[in-house]
mmCIF file with all atom_site columns, C-alpha atoms in Angstrom:
data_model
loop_
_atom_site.group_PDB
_atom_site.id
_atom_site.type_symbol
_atom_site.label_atom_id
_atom_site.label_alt_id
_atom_site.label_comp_id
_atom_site.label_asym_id
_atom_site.label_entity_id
_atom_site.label_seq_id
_atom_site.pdbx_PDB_ins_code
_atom_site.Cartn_x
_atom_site.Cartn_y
_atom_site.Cartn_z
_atom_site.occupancy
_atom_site.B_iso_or_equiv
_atom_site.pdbx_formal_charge
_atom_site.auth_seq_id
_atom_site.auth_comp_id
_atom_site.auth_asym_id
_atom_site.auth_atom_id
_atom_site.pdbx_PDB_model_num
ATOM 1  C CA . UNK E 1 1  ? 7.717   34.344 -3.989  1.00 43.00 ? 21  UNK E CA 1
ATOM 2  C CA . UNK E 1 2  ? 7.146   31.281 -5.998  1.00 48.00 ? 22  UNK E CA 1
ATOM 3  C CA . UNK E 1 3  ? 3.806   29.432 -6.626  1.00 50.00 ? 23  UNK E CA 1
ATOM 4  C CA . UNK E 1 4  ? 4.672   26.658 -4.175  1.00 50.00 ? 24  UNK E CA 1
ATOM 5  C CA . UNK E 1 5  ? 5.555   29.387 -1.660  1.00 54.00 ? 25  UNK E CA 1
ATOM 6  C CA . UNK E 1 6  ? 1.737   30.859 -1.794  1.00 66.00 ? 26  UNK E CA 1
ATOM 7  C CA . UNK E 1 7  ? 0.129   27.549 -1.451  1.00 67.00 ? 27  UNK E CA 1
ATOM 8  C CA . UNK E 1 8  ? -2.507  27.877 1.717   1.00 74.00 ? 28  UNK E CA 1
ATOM 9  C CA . UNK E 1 9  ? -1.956  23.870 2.105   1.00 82.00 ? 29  UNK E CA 1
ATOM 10 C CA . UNK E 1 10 ? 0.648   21.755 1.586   1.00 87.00 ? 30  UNK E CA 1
ATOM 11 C CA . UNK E 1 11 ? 0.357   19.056 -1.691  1.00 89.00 ? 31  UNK E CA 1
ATOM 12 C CA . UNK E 1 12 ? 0.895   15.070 -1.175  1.00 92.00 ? 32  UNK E CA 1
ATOM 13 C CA . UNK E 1 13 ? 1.873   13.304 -4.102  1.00 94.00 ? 33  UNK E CA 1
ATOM 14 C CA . UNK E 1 14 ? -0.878  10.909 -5.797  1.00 94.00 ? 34  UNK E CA 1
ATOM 15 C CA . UNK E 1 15 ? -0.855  8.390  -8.647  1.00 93.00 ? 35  UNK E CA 1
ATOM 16 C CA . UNK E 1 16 ? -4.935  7.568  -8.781  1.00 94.00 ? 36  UNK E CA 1
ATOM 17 C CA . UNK E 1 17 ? -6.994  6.762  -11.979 1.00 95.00 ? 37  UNK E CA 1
ATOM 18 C CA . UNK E 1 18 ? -9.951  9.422  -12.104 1.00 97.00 ? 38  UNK E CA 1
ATOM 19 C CA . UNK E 1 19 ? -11.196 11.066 -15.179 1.00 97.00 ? 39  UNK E CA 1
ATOM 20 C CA . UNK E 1 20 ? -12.216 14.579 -15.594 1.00 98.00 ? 40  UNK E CA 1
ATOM 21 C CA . UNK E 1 21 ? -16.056 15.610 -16.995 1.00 97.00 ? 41  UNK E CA 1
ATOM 22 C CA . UNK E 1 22 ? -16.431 19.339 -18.455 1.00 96.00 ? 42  UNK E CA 1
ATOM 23 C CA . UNK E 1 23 ? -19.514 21.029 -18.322 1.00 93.00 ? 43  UNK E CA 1
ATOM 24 C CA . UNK E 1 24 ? -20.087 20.204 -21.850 1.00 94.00 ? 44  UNK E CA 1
ATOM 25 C CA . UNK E 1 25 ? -19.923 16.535 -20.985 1.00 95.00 ? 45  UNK E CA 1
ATOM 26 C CA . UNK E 1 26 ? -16.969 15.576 -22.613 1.00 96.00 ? 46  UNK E CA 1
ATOM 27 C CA . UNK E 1 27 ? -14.917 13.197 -20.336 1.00 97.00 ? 47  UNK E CA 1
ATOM 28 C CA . UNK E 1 28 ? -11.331 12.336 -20.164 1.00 97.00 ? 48  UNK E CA 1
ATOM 29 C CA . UNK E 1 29 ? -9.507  9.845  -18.359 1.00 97.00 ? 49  UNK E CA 1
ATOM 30 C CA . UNK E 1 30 ? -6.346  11.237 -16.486 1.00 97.00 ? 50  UNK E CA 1
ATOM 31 C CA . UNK E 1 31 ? -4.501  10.395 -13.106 1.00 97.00 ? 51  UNK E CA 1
ATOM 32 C CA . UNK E 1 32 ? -4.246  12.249 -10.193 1.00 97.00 ? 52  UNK E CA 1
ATOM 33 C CA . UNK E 1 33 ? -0.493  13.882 -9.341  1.00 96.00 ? 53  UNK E CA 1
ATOM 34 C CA . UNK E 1 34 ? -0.667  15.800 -6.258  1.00 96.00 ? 54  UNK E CA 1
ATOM 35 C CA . UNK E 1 35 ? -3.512  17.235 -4.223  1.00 92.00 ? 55  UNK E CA 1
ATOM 36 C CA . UNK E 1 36 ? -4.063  19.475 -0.857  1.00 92.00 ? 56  UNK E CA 1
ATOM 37 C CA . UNK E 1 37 ? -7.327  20.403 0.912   1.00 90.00 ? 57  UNK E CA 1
ATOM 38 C CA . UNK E 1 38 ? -7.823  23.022 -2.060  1.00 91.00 ? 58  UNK E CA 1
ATOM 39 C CA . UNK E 1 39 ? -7.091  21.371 -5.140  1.00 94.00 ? 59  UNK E CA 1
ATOM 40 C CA . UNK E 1 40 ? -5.101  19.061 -7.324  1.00 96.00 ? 60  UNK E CA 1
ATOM 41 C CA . UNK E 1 41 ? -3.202  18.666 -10.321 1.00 97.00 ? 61  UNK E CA 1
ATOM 42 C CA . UNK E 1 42 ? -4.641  15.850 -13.093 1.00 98.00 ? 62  UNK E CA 1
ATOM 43 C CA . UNK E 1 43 ? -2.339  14.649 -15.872 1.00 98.00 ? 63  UNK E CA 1
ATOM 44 C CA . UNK E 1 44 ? -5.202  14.213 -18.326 1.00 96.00 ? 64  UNK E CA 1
ATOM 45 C CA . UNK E 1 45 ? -6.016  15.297 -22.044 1.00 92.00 ? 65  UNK E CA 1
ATOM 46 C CA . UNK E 1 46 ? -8.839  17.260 -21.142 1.00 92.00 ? 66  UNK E CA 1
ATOM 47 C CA . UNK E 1 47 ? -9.469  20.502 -22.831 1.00 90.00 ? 67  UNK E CA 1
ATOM 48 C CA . UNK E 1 48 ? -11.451 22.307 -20.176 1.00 95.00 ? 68  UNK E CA 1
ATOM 49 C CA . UNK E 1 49 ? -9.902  25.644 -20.423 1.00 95.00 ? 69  UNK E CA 1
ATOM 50 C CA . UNK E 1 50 ? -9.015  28.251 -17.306 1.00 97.00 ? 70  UNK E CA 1
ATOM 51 C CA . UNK E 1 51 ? -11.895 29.531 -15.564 1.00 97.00 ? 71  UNK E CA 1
ATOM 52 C CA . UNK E 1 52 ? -14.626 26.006 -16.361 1.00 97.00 ? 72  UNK E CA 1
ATOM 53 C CA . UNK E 1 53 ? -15.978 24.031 -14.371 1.00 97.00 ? 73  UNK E CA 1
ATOM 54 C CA . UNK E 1 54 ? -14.960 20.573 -14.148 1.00 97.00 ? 74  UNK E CA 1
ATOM 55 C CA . UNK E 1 55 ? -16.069 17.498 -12.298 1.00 97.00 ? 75  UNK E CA 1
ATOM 56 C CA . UNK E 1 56 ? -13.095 14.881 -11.694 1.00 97.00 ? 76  UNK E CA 1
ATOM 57 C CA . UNK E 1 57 ? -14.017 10.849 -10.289 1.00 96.00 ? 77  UNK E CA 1
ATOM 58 C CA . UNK E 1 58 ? -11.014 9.431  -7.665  1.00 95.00 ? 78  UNK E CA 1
ATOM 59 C CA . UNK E 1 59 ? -10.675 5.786  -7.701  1.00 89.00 ? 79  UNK E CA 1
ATOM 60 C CA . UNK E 1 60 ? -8.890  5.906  -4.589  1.00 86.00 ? 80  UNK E CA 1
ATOM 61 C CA . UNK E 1 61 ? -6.627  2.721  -3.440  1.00 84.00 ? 81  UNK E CA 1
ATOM 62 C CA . UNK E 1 62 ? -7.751  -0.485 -2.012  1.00 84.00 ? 82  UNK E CA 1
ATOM 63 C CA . UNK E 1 63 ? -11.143 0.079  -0.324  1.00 81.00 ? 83  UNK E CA 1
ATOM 64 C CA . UNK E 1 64 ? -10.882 3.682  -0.009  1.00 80.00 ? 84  UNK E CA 1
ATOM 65 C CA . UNK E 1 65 ? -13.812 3.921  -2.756  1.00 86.00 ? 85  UNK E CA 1
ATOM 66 C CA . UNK E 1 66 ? -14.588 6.753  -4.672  1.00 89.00 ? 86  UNK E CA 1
ATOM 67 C CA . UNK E 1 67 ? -14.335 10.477 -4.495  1.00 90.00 ? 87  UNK E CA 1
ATOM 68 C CA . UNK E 1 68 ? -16.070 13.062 -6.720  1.00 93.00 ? 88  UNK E CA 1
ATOM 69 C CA . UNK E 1 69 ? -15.174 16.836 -6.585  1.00 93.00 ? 89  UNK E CA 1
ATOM 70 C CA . UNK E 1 70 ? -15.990 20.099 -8.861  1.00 96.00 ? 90  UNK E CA 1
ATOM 71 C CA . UNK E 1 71 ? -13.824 22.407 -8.902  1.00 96.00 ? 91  UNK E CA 1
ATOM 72 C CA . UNK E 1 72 ? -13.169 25.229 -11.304 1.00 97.00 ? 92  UNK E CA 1
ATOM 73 C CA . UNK E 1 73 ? -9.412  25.087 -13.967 1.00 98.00 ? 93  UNK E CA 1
ATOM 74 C CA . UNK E 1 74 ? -7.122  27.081 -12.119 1.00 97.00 ? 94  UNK E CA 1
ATOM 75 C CA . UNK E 1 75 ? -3.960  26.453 -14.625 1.00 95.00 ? 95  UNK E CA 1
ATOM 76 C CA . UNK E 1 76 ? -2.961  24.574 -17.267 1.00 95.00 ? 96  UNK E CA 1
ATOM 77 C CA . UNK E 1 77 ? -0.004  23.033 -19.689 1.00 94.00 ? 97  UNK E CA 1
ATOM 78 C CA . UNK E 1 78 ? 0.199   20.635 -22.304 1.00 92.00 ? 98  UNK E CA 1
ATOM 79 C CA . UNK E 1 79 ? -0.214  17.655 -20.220 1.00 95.00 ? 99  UNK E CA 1
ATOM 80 C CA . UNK E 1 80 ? -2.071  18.614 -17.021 1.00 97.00 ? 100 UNK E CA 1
ATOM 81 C CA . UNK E 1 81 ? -5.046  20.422 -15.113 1.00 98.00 ? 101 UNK E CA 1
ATOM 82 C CA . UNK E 1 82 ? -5.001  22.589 -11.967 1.00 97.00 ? 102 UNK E CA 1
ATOM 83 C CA . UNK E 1 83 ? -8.167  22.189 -10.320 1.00 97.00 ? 103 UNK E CA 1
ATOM 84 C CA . UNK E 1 84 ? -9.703  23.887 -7.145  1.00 96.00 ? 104 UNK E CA 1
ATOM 85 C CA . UNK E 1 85 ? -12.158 22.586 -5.516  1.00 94.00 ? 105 UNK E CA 1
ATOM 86 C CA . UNK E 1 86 ? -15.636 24.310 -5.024  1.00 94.00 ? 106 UNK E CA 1
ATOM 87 C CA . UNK E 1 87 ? -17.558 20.844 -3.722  1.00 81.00 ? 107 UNK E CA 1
ATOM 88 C CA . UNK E 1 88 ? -16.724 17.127 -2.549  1.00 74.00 ? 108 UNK E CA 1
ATOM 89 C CA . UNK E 1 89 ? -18.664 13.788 -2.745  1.00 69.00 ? 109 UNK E CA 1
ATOM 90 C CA . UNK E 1 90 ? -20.487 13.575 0.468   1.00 63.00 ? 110 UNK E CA 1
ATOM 91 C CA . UNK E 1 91 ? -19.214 10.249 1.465   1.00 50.00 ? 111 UNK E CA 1
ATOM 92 C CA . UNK E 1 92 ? -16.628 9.047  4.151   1.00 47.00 ? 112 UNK E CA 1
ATOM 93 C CA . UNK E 1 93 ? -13.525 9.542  1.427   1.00 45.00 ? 113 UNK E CA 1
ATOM 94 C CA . UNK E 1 94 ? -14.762 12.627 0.715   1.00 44.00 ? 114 UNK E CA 1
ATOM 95 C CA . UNK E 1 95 ? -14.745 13.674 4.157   1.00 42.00 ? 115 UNK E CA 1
ATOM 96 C CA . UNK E 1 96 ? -10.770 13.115 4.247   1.00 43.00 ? 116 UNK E CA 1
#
């Protein structure tokens, strides 16, 4: 079985601004690939390694706002982050 194959939710394809904050503090600025109701993928040059805690920003498009989730590094390459989510923003686009 591949990894797409165990996905619980499917993945929409993304191109939003956000940048990622570690738990140290250091942030990065990256863009959103693909998420589901679980997690997404961030092309950024963040260093958080497998297993941290991260906090990422959305700018989502036109007057959809901002989103803020933390989620915990799930995977990683040279270029991008797999992030689950453990908590969203508690506003109406993070209600979505």
């Amino acid at each position: 079985m591949s990894g797409h194959d165990r996905r619980a939710f499917p993945r929409a394809a993304a191109a939003w601004a956000a940048t990622v904050e570690t738990a140290e503090g250091r942030v990065v600025s990256g863009e959103v690939v693909n998420l589901s109701l679980s997690g997404m993928k961030v092309r950024s040059e963040s260093e958080a390694v497998v297993g941290s805690i991260v906090t990422v920003r959305v700018t989502l498009p036109g007057a959809a706002g901002r989103m803020e989730m933390v989620g915990t590094v799930v995977r990683r390459d040279r270029e991008s982050i797999g992030v689950a989510f453990l908590k969203m923003s508690d506003s109406p686009a993070g209600r979505v």
